[in-house]
Amino acid sequence: MTFASLGLHESLIKAVADAGYETATEVQMKAIPLALAGKDLMVSSSTGSGKTASFILPALERIIAARADTTQRRDRAVVYGPRILVLTPTRELAMQVAKAASTYGRHVQGLRVATVVGGVPYPAQIKALRGPLDILISTPGRLLDHLQTGKAVLENVDMLVLDEADRMLDMGFIDDINTIADHVPAARQTVMFSATFAGHVGRLAQNLLRDPKRIDVSSHTDTHENIEQRLHWADNHNHKNALLDHILTEREMEQALVFTSTQRDADWLADRLAEMGHAVASLHGGMPQGRRNRVLQGLRSRQLKVLVATDVAARGIDVPSISHVINYGLPMKAEDYVHRIGRTGRAGKNGLAITLGERMDTGMIRRIQQFTTQNIPVSTIVGLEPKSPEPRMYAPRPGSDNERRPGGFGNRSGAPSNNRFSKPSFAPRREEGGFAPRRDDSFAPRSAGPFDRAPARRTEGGPAAPSKGGFKPARPRTGGFSR
Ligand code: AMP
């Protein structure tokens, strides 16, 4: 289906054509006509499905209609505050949505888009909030701050979008969302995106939406056909590093996103890879926003080849040249695995998602397989085969695990896994997201480079420094950001 047949304004059709899109994706096909008709929507669609355009295009359509209306009216009263409010769980996703709004709204004259997120100074945000504004994209915590000080004007919002609502609730934003929604006119249109509408998310939808239409184009059990998944078993930490080093130097590796479980591991691993000559940086919630933006810019411009990130920071990254996602540290929740692998295979490209598992990760890998109802095929690299016997896995049983049931995602209950290989895990500190920002006083930029990346060797914290023997280090490159 073409965008023209969806009933969009010609300036939006032109922008979509400029972006190179020929046909609408499934979620766009289903959501755009209903959103244009003013319906409230509950949408489940997987990452990379084109969901951002499915709400930004109808939002822009509203702005175009409002402009036409005010130019015809004599009084031409200035409208303060945004007409469209988009709430996202993380700063990165907010930036991504803002970028999409500018892309799709490039032919909408004088379009005013602002982001209000945590970790950046208040004054510029206050100025943007009080002036005329078309689209405001915000994380709930910071917007609430501005509401409480009376700086945010939400009385002219006529469309409210909640992106990744399940994630926002996971991060503890439920009260913030309800308070924000109370400040938005009741007559608004509300569109909510969430992987699930079970449990608390379903109740939030009931509170916020009026007679919603449900759109479910995919689920976590999607096969991700353009993403090849592989599992490499590692005997120990050194073996895992050797596998990573090999993968990062393969010829088909364009750009890699390497996930760690903790902020500390992300810094440690980025340091280690920088020492080996990779153009690498880390990205996590303990870093100041300016630096996070610079890192993302470096990734987009391909000056960085490897990004080592935690789950929260990587959410929303949309860089089509990421050819590899590597799970160096396993995620805390099975659903995060799906978000992680969705960072590759973007915009119709093929991607490779590689999990490096140690024996202690068996329980989590099993939970991931139950959640996605897919087996992750085991793979080996010649010369780097594991010496220990492969841990025994059970075939995923669709529908039989609590993680497949509403509210059962990722074994949130914390119930111990019954897998015989799983051990009580040592969890240094996993990044939990924006609701309780980590006050990491020990964090200090270690160099003055563009990404403040220094090859500092850490002696305290992080996994034990790997021995240099036993595997061939990558040939040092002379990338501008490796040091
Ligand atoms: P999203 O699910 O919104 O994160 O979008 C995933 C990716 O698909 C982004 O890189 C978009 O630019 C791209 N995209 C969105 N809509 C289309 C479309 N109709 N055709 C091709 N690519 C698209």
mmCIF file of N, CA and C in Angstrom, residues 249-323:
data_model
loop_
_atom_site.group_PDB
_atom_site.id
_atom_site.type_symbol
_atom_site.label_atom_id
_atom_site.label_comp_id
_atom_site.label_asym_id
_atom_site.label_seq_id
_atom_site.Cartn_x
_atom_site.Cartn_y
_atom_site.Cartn_z
ATOM 1 N N THR A 249 36.691 -8.666 14.202
ATOM 2 C CA THR A 249 37.651 -8.449 13.109
ATOM 3 C C THR A 249 37.226 -9.163 11.826
ATOM 4 N N GLU A 250 36.034 -9.781 11.843
ATOM 5 C CA GLU A 250 35.565 -10.443 10.615
ATOM 6 C C GLU A 250 35.272 -9.400 9.545
ATOM 7 N N ARG A 251 35.474 -9.843 8.302
ATOM 8 C CA ARG A 251 35.375 -8.870 7.209
ATOM 9 C C ARG A 251 33.972 -8.290 7.042
ATOM 10 N N GLU A 252 32.951 -9.137 7.286
ATOM 11 C CA GLU A 252 31.575 -8.662 7.044
ATOM 12 C C GLU A 252 31.053 -7.745 8.151
ATOM 13 N N MET A 253 31.871 -7.517 9.186
ATOM 14 C CA MET A 253 31.454 -6.654 10.289
ATOM 15 C C MET A 253 31.518 -5.181 9.860
ATOM 16 N N GLU A 254 30.337 -4.577 9.776
ATOM 17 C CA GLU A 254 30.302 -3.157 9.396
ATOM 18 C C GLU A 254 30.388 -2.296 10.662
ATOM 19 N N GLN A 255 29.397 -2.477 11.504
ATOM 20 C CA GLN A 255 29.391 -1.808 12.811
ATOM 21 C C GLN A 255 28.764 -2.753 13.816
ATOM 22 N N ALA A 256 29.290 -2.744 15.027
ATOM 23 C CA ALA A 256 28.768 -3.680 16.027
ATOM 24 C C ALA A 256 28.275 -2.934 17.256
ATOM 25 N N LEU A 257 27.184 -3.436 17.784
ATOM 26 C CA LEU A 257 26.677 -2.949 19.056
ATOM 27 C C LEU A 257 26.859 -4.099 20.042
ATOM 28 N N VAL A 258 27.732 -3.880 21.024
ATOM 29 C CA VAL A 258 28.049 -4.939 21.987
ATOM 30 C C VAL A 258 27.348 -4.598 23.301
ATOM 31 N N PHE A 259 26.534 -5.527 23.789
ATOM 32 C CA PHE A 259 25.802 -5.261 25.025
ATOM 33 C C PHE A 259 26.503 -5.869 26.233
ATOM 34 N N THR A 260 26.565 -5.093 27.288
ATOM 35 C CA THR A 260 27.030 -5.627 28.565
ATOM 36 C C THR A 260 25.874 -5.526 29.562
ATOM 37 N N SER A 261 26.011 -6.231 30.676
ATOM 38 C CA SER A 261 24.930 -6.207 31.665
ATOM 39 C C SER A 261 25.005 -4.988 32.570
ATOM 40 N N THR A 262 26.196 -4.450 32.745
ATOM 41 C CA THR A 262 26.340 -3.343 33.696
ATOM 42 C C THR A 262 27.100 -2.176 33.058
ATOM 43 N N GLN A 263 26.923 -1.024 33.651
ATOM 44 C CA GLN A 263 27.628 0.178 33.191
ATOM 45 C C GLN A 263 29.136 -0.007 33.333
ATOM 46 N N ARG A 264 29.508 -0.630 34.440
ATOM 47 C CA ARG A 264 30.925 -0.829 34.708
ATOM 48 C C ARG A 264 31.563 -1.718 33.648
ATOM 49 N N ASP A 265 30.843 -2.783 33.296
ATOM 50 C CA ASP A 265 31.361 -3.680 32.252
ATOM 51 C C ASP A 265 31.475 -2.951 30.918
ATOM 52 N N ALA A 266 30.517 -2.066 30.636
ATOM 53 C CA ALA A 266 30.537 -1.335 29.357
ATOM 54 C C ALA A 266 31.810 -0.493 29.279
ATOM 55 N N ASP A 267 32.119 0.222 30.349
ATOM 56 C CA ASP A 267 33.339 1.043 30.363
ATOM 57 C C ASP A 267 34.585 0.176 30.262
ATOM 58 N N TRP A 268 34.563 -0.886 31.044
ATOM 59 C CA TRP A 268 35.734 -1.767 31.054
ATOM 60 C C TRP A 268 35.983 -2.364 29.676
ATOM 61 N N LEU A 269 34.929 -2.860 29.053
ATOM 62 C CA LEU A 269 35.103 -3.534 27.759
ATOM 63 C C LEU A 269 35.489 -2.525 26.668
ATOM 64 N N ALA A 270 34.895 -1.336 26.731
ATOM 65 C CA ALA A 270 35.254 -0.319 25.728
ATOM 66 C C ALA A 270 36.731 0.046 25.866
ATOM 67 N N ASP A 271 37.206 0.148 27.092
ATOM 68 C CA ASP A 271 38.631 0.429 27.321
ATOM 69 C C ASP A 271 39.501 -0.667 26.713
ATOM 70 N N ARG A 272 39.085 -1.880 26.972
ATOM 71 C CA ARG A 272 39.867 -3.016 26.474
ATOM 72 C C ARG A 272 39.906 -3.014 24.946
ATOM 73 N N LEU A 273 38.761 -2.770 24.319
ATOM 74 C CA LEU A 273 38.719 -2.778 22.855
ATOM 75 C C LEU A 273 39.486 -1.587 22.280
ATOM 76 N N ALA A 274 39.446 -0.458 22.990
ATOM 77 C CA ALA A 274 40.203 0.719 22.534
ATOM 78 C C ALA A 274 41.696 0.409 22.561
ATOM 79 N N GLU A 275 42.103 -0.284 23.613
ATOM 80 C CA GLU A 275 43.525 -0.667 23.704
ATOM 81 C C GLU A 275 43.948 -1.543 22.545
ATOM 82 N N MET A 276 42.983 -2.291 22.039
ATOM 83 C CA MET A 276 43.301 -3.189 20.920
ATOM 84 C C MET A 276 43.236 -2.462 19.582
ATOM 85 N N GLY A 277 42.827 -1.211 19.608
ATOM 86 C CA GLY A 277 42.853 -0.427 18.386
ATOM 87 C C GLY A 277 41.509 -0.244 17.710
ATOM 88 N N HIS A 278 40.438 -0.678 18.362
ATOM 89 C CA HIS A 278 39.124 -0.491 17.746
ATOM 90 C C HIS A 278 38.644 0.954 17.921
ATOM 91 N N ALA A 279 37.888 1.424 16.949
ATOM 92 C CA ALA A 279 37.227 2.732 17.088
ATOM 93 C C ALA A 279 35.952 2.476 17.885
ATOM 94 N N VAL A 280 36.032 2.681 19.170
ATOM 95 C CA VAL A 280 34.988 2.197 20.079
ATOM 96 C C VAL A 280 34.638 3.257 21.120
ATOM 97 N N ALA A 281 33.407 3.216 21.594
ATOM 98 C CA ALA A 281 33.011 4.055 22.732
ATOM 99 C C ALA A 281 31.980 3.280 23.538
ATOM 100 N N SER A 282 31.759 3.720 24.767
ATOM 101 C CA SER A 282 30.700 3.098 25.562
ATOM 102 C C SER A 282 29.511 4.055 25.651
ATOM 103 N N LEU A 283 28.363 3.496 25.961
ATOM 104 C CA LEU A 283 27.137 4.300 26.091
ATOM 105 C C LEU A 283 26.301 3.700 27.216
ATOM 106 N N HIS A 284 26.087 4.481 28.258
ATOM 107 C CA HIS A 284 25.215 3.997 29.332
ATOM 108 C C HIS A 284 24.615 5.164 30.084
ATOM 109 N N GLY A 285 23.667 4.836 30.932
ATOM 110 C CA GLY A 285 22.897 5.864 31.621
ATOM 111 C C GLY A 285 23.690 6.683 32.627
ATOM 112 N N GLY A 286 24.911 6.262 32.944
ATOM 113 C CA GLY A 286 25.710 7.023 33.899
ATOM 114 C C GLY A 286 26.510 8.120 33.225
ATOM 115 N N MET A 287 26.351 8.264 31.910
ATOM 116 C CA MET A 287 27.136 9.270 31.184
ATOM 117 C C MET A 287 26.310 10.535 30.981
ATOM 118 N N PRO A 288 26.944 11.699 31.003
ATOM 119 C CA PRO A 288 26.201 12.936 30.758
ATOM 120 C C PRO A 288 25.593 12.923 29.343
ATOM 121 N N GLN A 289 24.469 13.600 29.218
ATOM 122 C CA GLN A 289 23.739 13.551 27.954
ATOM 123 C C GLN A 289 24.568 14.037 26.767
ATOM 124 N N GLY A 290 25.353 15.090 26.979
ATOM 125 C CA GLY A 290 26.144 15.633 25.869
ATOM 126 C C GLY A 290 27.078 14.578 25.306
ATOM 127 N N ARG A 291 27.676 13.848 26.193
ATOM 128 C CA ARG A 291 28.605 12.813 25.747
ATOM 129 C C ARG A 291 27.863 11.676 25.051
ATOM 130 N N ARG A 292 26.695 11.338 25.590
ATOM 131 C CA ARG A 292 25.892 10.280 24.955
ATOM 132 C C ARG A 292 25.528 10.695 23.527
ATOM 133 N N ASN A 293 25.163 11.962 23.366
ATOM 134 C CA ASN A 293 24.806 12.439 22.020
ATOM 135 C C ASN A 293 25.998 12.360 21.084
ATOM 136 N N ARG A 294 27.171 12.743 21.597
ATOM 137 C CA ARG A 294 28.372 12.706 20.750
ATOM 138 C C ARG A 294 28.695 11.269 20.323
ATOM 139 N N VAL A 295 28.515 10.360 21.255
ATOM 140 C CA VAL A 295 28.788 8.958 20.941
ATOM 141 C C VAL A 295 27.831 8.473 19.846
ATOM 142 N N LEU A 296 26.558 8.798 20.010
ATOM 143 C CA LEU A 296 25.581 8.351 19.005
ATOM 144 C C LEU A 296 25.866 8.971 17.645
ATOM 145 N N GLN A 297 26.271 10.227 17.684
ATOM 146 C CA GLN A 297 26.627 10.899 16.433
ATOM 147 C C GLN A 297 27.826 10.205 15.774
ATOM 148 N N GLY A 298 28.789 9.820 16.598
ATOM 149 C CA GLY A 298 29.968 9.117 16.093
ATOM 150 C C GLY A 298 29.598 7.773 15.470
ATOM 151 N N LEU A 299 28.581 7.141 16.050
ATOM 152 C CA LEU A 299 28.133 5.858 15.505
ATOM 153 C C LEU A 299 27.440 6.086 14.154
ATOM 154 N N ARG A 300 26.569 7.086 14.142
ATOM 155 C CA ARG A 300 25.826 7.365 12.898
ATOM 156 C C ARG A 300 26.760 7.768 11.772
ATOM 157 N N SER A 301 27.781 8.558 12.101
ATOM 158 C CA SER A 301 28.694 9.027 11.057
ATOM 159 C C SER A 301 29.750 7.975 10.738
ATOM 160 N N ARG A 302 29.667 6.858 11.405
ATOM 161 C CA ARG A 302 30.559 5.705 11.181
ATOM 162 C C ARG A 302 31.985 5.953 11.619
ATOM 163 N N GLN A 303 32.182 7.002 12.397
ATOM 164 C CA GLN A 303 33.515 7.197 12.947
ATOM 165 C C GLN A 303 33.783 6.155 14.032
ATOM 166 N N LEU A 304 32.703 5.698 14.628
ATOM 167 C CA LEU A 304 32.825 4.594 15.581
ATOM 168 C C LEU A 304 32.426 3.314 14.883
ATOM 169 N N LYS A 305 33.169 2.272 15.154
ATOM 170 C CA LYS A 305 32.828 0.996 14.549
ATOM 171 C C LYS A 305 32.155 0.071 15.577
ATOM 172 N N VAL A 306 32.512 0.282 16.818
ATOM 173 C CA VAL A 306 31.971 -0.570 17.875
ATOM 174 C C VAL A 306 31.408 0.315 18.981
ATOM 175 N N LEU A 307 30.190 -0.003 19.398
ATOM 176 C CA LEU A 307 29.607 0.687 20.542
ATOM 177 C C LEU A 307 29.327 -0.354 21.606
ATOM 178 N N VAL A 308 29.817 -0.106 22.815
ATOM 179 C CA VAL A 308 29.557 -1.021 23.925
ATOM 180 C C VAL A 308 28.524 -0.352 24.817
ATOM 181 N N ALA A 309 27.370 -0.993 24.955
ATOM 182 C CA ALA A 309 26.263 -0.276 25.600
ATOM 183 C C ALA A 309 25.499 -1.157 26.567
ATOM 184 N N THR A 310 24.755 -0.495 27.443
ATOM 185 C CA THR A 310 23.813 -1.195 28.319
ATOM 186 C C THR A 310 22.426 -1.120 27.688
ATOM 187 N N ASP A 311 21.498 -1.900 28.224
ATOM 188 C CA ASP A 311 20.170 -1.977 27.608
ATOM 189 C C ASP A 311 19.451 -0.642 27.541
ATOM 190 N N VAL A 312 19.441 0.058 28.674
ATOM 191 C CA VAL A 312 18.659 1.291 28.731
ATOM 192 C C VAL A 312 19.170 2.307 27.711
ATOM 193 N N ALA A 313 20.495 2.455 27.644
ATOM 194 C CA ALA A 313 21.061 3.471 26.763
ATOM 195 C C ALA A 313 20.855 3.116 25.298
ATOM 196 N N ALA A 314 20.833 1.824 25.001
ATOM 197 C CA ALA A 314 20.786 1.420 23.586
ATOM 198 C C ALA A 314 19.376 1.412 23.023
ATOM 199 N N ARG A 315 18.391 1.519 23.894
ATOM 200 C CA ARG A 315 17.017 1.459 23.413
ATOM 201 C C ARG A 315 16.748 2.621 22.466
ATOM 202 N N GLY A 316 16.182 2.328 21.356
ATOM 203 C CA GLY A 316 15.847 3.396 20.421
ATOM 204 C C GLY A 316 16.932 3.703 19.415
ATOM 205 N N ILE A 317 18.106 3.088 19.558
ATOM 206 C CA ILE A 317 19.161 3.344 18.568
ATOM 207 C C ILE A 317 18.698 2.809 17.212
ATOM 208 N N ASP A 318 18.738 3.665 16.222
ATOM 209 C CA ASP A 318 18.296 3.257 14.891
ATOM 210 C C ASP A 318 19.386 3.628 13.891
ATOM 211 N N VAL A 319 20.346 2.754 13.751
ATOM 212 C CA VAL A 319 21.463 2.997 12.836
ATOM 213 C C VAL A 319 21.528 1.820 11.862
ATOM 214 N N PRO A 320 21.064 2.023 10.636
ATOM 215 C CA PRO A 320 20.945 0.882 9.722
ATOM 216 C C PRO A 320 22.254 0.158 9.430
ATOM 217 N N SER A 321 23.410 0.820 9.642
ATOM 218 C CA SER A 321 24.670 0.139 9.331
ATOM 219 C C SER A 321 25.158 -0.785 10.451
ATOM 220 N N ILE A 322 24.377 -0.931 11.523
ATOM 221 C CA ILE A 322 24.783 -1.902 12.561
ATOM 222 C C ILE A 322 24.546 -3.306 12.000
ATOM 223 N N SER A 323 25.648 -3.983 11.688
ATOM 224 C CA SER A 323 25.535 -5.317 11.082
ATOM 225 C C SER A 323 25.497 -6.405 12.153
#
